[in-house]
GROMACS .gro file of C-alpha atoms in nm:
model
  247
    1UNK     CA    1 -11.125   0.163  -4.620
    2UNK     CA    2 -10.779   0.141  -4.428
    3UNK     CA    3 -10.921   0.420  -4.184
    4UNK     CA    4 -11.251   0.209  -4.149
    5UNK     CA    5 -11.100  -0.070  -4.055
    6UNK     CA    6 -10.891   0.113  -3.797
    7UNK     CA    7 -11.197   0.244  -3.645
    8UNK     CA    8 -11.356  -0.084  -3.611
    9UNK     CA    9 -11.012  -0.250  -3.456
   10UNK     CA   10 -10.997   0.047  -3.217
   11UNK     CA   11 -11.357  -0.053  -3.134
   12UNK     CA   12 -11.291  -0.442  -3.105
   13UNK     CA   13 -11.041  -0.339  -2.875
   14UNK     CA   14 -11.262  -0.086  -2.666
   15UNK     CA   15 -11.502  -0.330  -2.635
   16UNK     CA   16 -11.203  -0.603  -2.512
   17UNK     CA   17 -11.066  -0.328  -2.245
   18UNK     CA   18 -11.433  -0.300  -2.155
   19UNK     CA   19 -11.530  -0.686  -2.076
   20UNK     CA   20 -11.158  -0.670  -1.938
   21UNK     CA   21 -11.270  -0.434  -1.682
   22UNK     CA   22 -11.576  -0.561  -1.572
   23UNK     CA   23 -11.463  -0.929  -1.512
   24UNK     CA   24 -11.153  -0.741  -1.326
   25UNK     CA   25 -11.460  -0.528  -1.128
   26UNK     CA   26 -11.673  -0.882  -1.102
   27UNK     CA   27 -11.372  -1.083  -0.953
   28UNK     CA   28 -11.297  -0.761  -0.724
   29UNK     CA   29 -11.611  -0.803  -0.622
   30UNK     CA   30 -11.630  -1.153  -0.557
   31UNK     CA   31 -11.297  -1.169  -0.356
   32UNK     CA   32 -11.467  -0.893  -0.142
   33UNK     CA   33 -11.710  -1.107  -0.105
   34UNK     CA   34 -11.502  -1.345  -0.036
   35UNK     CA   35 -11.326  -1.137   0.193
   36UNK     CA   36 -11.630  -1.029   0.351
   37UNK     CA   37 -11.762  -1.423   0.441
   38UNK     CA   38 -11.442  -1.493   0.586
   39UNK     CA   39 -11.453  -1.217   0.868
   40UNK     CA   40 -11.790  -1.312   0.944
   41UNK     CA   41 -11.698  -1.690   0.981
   42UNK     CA   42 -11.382  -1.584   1.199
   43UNK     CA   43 -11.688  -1.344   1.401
   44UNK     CA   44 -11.911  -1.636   1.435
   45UNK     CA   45 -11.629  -1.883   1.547
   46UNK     CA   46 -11.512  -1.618   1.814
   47UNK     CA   47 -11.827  -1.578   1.926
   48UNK     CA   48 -11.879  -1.992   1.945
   49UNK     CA   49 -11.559  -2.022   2.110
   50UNK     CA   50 -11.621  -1.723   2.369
   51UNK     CA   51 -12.021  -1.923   2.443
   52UNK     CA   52 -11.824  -2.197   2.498
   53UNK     CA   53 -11.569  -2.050   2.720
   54UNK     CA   54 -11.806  -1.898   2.933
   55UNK     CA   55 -12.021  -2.222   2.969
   56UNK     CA   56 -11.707  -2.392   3.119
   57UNK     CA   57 -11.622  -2.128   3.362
   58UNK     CA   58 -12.014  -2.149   3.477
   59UNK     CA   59 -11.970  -2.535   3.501
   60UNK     CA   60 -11.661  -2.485   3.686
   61UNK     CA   61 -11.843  -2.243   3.893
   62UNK     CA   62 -12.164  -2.439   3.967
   63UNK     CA   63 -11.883  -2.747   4.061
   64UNK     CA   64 -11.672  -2.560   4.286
   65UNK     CA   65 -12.015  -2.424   4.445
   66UNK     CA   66 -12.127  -2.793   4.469
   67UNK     CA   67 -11.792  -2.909   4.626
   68UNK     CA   68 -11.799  -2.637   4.860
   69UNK     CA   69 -12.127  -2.683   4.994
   70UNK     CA   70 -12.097  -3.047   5.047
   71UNK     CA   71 -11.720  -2.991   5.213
   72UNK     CA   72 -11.922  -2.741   5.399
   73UNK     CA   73 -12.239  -2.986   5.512
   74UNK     CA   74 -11.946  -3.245   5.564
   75UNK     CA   75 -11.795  -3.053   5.830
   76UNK     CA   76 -12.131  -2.917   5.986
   77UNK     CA   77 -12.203  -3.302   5.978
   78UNK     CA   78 -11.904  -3.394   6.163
   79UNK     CA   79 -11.924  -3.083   6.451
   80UNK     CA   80 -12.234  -3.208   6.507
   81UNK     CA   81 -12.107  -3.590   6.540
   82UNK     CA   82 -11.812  -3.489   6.748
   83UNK     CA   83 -12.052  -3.285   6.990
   84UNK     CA   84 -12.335  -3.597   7.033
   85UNK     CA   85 -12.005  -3.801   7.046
   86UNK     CA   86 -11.847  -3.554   7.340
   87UNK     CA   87 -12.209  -3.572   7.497
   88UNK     CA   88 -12.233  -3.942   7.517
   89UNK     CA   89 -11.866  -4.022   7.667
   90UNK     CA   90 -11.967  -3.735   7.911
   91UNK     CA   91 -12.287  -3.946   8.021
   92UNK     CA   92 -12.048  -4.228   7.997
   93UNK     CA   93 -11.810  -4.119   8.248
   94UNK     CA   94 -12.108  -3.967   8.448
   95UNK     CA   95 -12.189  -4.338   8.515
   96UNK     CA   96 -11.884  -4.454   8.599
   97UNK     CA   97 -11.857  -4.175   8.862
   98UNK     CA   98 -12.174  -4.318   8.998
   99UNK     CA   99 -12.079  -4.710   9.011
  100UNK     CA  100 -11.713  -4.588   9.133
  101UNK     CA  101 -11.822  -4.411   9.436
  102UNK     CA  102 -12.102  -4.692   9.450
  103UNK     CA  103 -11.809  -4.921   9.465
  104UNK     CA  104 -11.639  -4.735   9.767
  105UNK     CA  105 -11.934  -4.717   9.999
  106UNK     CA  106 -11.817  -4.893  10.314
  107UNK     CA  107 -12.062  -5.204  10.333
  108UNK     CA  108 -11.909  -5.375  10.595
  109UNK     CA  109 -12.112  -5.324  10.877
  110UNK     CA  110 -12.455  -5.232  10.664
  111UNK     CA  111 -12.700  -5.485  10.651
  112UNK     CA  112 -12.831  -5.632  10.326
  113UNK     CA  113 -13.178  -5.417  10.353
  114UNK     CA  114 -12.918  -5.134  10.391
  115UNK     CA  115 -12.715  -5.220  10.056
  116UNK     CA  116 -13.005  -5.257   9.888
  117UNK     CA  117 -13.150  -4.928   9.986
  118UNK     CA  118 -12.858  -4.770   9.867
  119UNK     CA  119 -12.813  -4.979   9.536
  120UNK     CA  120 -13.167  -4.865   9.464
  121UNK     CA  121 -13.106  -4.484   9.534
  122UNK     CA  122 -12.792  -4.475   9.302
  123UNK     CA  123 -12.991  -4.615   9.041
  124UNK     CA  124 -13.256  -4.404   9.068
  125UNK     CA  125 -13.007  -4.107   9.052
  126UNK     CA  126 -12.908  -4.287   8.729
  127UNK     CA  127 -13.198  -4.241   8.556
  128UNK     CA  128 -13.261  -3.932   8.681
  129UNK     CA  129 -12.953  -3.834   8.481
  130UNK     CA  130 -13.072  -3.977   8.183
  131UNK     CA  131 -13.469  -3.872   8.164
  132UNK     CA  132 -13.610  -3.583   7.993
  133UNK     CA  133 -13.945  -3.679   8.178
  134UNK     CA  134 -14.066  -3.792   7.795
  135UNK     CA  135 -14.238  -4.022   7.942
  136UNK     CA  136 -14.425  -3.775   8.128
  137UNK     CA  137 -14.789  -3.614   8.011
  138UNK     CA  138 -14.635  -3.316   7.888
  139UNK     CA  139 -14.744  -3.034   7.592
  140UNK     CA  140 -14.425  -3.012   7.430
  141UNK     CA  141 -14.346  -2.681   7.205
  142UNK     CA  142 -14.133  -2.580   6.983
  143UNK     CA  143 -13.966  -2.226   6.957
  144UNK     CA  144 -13.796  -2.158   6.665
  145UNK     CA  145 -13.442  -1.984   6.748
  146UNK     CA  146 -13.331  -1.690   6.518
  147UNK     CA  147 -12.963  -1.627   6.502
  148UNK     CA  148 -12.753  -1.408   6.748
  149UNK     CA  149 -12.762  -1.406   7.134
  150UNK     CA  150 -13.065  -1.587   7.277
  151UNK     CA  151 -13.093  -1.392   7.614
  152UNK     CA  152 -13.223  -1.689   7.848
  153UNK     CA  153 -13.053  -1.789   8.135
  154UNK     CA  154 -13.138  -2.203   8.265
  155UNK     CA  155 -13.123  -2.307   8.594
  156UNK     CA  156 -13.100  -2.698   8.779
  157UNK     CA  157 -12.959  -2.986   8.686
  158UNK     CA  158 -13.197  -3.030   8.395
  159UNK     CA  159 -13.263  -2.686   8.236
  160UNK     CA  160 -13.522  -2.483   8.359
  161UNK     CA  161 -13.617  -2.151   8.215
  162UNK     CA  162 -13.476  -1.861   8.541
  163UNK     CA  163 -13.502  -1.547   8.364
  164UNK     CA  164 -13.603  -1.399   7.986
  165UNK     CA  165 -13.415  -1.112   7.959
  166UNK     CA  166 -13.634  -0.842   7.791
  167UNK     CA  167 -13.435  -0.810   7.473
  168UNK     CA  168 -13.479  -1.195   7.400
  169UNK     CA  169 -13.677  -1.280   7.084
  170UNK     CA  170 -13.848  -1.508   7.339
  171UNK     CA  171 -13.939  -1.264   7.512
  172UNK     CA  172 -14.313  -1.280   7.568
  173UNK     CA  173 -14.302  -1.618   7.459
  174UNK     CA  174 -14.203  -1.820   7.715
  175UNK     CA  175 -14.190  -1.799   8.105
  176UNK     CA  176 -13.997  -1.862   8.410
  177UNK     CA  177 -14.019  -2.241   8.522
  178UNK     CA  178 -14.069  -2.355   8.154
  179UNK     CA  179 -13.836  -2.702   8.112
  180UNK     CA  180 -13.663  -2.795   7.809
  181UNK     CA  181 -13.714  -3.165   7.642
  182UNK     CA  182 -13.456  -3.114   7.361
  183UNK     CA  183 -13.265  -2.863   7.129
  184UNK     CA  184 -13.291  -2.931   6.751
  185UNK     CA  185 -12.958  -2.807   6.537
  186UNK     CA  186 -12.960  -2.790   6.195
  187UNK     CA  187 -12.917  -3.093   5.974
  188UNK     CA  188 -13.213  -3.287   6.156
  189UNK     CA  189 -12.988  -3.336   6.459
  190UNK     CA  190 -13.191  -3.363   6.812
  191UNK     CA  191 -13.011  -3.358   7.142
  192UNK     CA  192 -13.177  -3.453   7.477
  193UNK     CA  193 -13.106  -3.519   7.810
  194UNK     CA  194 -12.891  -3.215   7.727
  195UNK     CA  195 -12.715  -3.052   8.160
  196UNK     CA  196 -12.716  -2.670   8.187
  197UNK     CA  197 -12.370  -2.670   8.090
  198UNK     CA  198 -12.401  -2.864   7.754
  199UNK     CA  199 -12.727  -2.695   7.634
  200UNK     CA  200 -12.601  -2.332   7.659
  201UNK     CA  201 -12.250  -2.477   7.532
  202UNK     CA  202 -12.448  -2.631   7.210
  203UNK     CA  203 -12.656  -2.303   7.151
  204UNK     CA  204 -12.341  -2.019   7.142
  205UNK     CA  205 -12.178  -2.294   6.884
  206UNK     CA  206 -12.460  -2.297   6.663
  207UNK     CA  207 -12.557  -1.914   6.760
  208UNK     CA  208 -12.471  -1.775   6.405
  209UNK     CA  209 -12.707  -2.060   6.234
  210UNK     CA  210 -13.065  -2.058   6.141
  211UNK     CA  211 -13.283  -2.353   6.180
  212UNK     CA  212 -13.229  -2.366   6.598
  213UNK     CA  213 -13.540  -2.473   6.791
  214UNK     CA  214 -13.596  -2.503   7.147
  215UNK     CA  215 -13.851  -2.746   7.277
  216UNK     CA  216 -14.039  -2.627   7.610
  217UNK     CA  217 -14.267  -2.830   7.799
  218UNK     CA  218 -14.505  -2.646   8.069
  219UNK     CA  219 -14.332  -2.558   8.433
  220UNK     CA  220 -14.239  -2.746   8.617
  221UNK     CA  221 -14.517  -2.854   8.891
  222UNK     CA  222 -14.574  -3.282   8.883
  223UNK     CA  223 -14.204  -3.306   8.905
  224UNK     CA  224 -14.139  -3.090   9.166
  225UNK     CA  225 -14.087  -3.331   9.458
  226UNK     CA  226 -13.900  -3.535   9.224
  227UNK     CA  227 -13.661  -3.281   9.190
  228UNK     CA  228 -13.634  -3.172   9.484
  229UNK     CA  229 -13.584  -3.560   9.624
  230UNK     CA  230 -13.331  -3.600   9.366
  231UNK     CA  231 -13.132  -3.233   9.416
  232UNK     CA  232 -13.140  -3.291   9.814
  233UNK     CA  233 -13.020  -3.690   9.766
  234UNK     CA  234 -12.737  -3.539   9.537
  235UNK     CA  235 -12.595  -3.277   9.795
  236UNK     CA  236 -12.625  -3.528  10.009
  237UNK     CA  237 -12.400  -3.822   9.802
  238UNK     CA  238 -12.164  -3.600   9.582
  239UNK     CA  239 -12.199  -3.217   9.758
  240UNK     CA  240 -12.321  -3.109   9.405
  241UNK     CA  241 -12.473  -2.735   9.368
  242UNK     CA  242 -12.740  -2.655   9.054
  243UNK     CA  243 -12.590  -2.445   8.824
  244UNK     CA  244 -12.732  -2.109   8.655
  245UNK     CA  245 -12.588  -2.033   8.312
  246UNK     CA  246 -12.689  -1.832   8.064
  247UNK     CA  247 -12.709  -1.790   7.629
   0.00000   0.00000   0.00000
């Protein structure tokens, strides 16, 4: 009986070391688990965290982008202010040329018809300065200017086409005689009335832009007294010669 109730304590406490190990093996489990959870929380946060890193540096990007482009249209903005602002003081001082030697013309012994013939040439010389025969019948067309060298060389007071040179990307396109009305820069800007001197000056400042177009109107045939009454009354006045340049 004694040796029967050993077995059965012995079994009791098999059965204890038993239940003992499996909750041991069940709570191992668990804090694996556990365990396991855990790194794949920390994984998901890193991966939150790195998202969110790399959606501020594209913001930051995309801003500095933005700021750059506007500091860059600013100062495109204000070239092109500070050239139509050099332009107009040059017309400026262009006039006040022309009313200063008006000023110094010995009247003394002219008659009044004679002042008054004089008065009217230097104002017509005036607004021969200022026109870009717009109000002139005229086809006006537009030539779009790739950038890099044009190859054109302008002659007269007011540009006139004198030579295409045969690498021009104009080449073809336009002809000897041909006037320009007006040369459109980028950012909507449109400069007339433009000498020899200015519009070759404006087009190798702008020559590594796109968006350059020339405006042509036909040669020059209506106006060619006009010009020529104008060119002979200015050698006459101020000794001036008509420049050739070229772009």
């Amino acid at each position: 009986r004694q040796l029967e109730q050993q077995k059965q304590d012995m079994k009791v406490t098999q059965l204890q070391a038993e239940v003992e190990k499996q909750a041991a093996l069940d709570e191992v489990q668990e804090l694996a688990e556990s365990h396991r959870q855990l790194e794949q929380k920390k994984q998901d946060m890193k991966a939150v965290q790195l998202r969110a890193e790399a959606e501020k540096q594209a913001a930051q990007l995309k801003a500095e982008a933005e700021k750059r482009a506007a500091l860059d249209g600013a100062f495109r903005q204000l070239a092109l202010e500070k050239e139509k602002f050099r332009i107009q003081v040059e017309k400026q001082q262009q006039r006040q040329e022309i009313e200063t030697k008006a000023s110094n013309v010995d009247c003394e012994n002219k008659s009044e018809g004679e002042i008054t013939s004089i008065s009217n040439q230097l104002f017509t010389a005036e607004r021969l300065m200022q026109t870009n025969y717009e109000k002139l019948p005229s086809t006006s067309i537009k030539f779009p200017l790739p950038a890099g060298v044009v190859g054109i060389r302008f002659k007269g007071y007011w540009p006139i086409i004198a030579q295409v040179h045969h690498t021009s990307p104009l080449f073809g396109k336009v002809s000897v005689g041909m006037k320009v009305l007006a040369l459109h820069l980028p950012g909507d800007v449109e400069l007339s009335t433009l000498k020899v001197e200015e519009l070759v000056q404006c087009i190798k400042d702008y020559s590594a832009d796109e968006g350059r177009v020339l405006v042509l109107d036909g040669p020059v045939r209506t106006l060619a007294k006009r010009k020529e009454e104008y060119s002979n009354f200015e050698k006459k006045q101020f000794g001036s010669e008509n420049s050739i340049d070229e772009c």
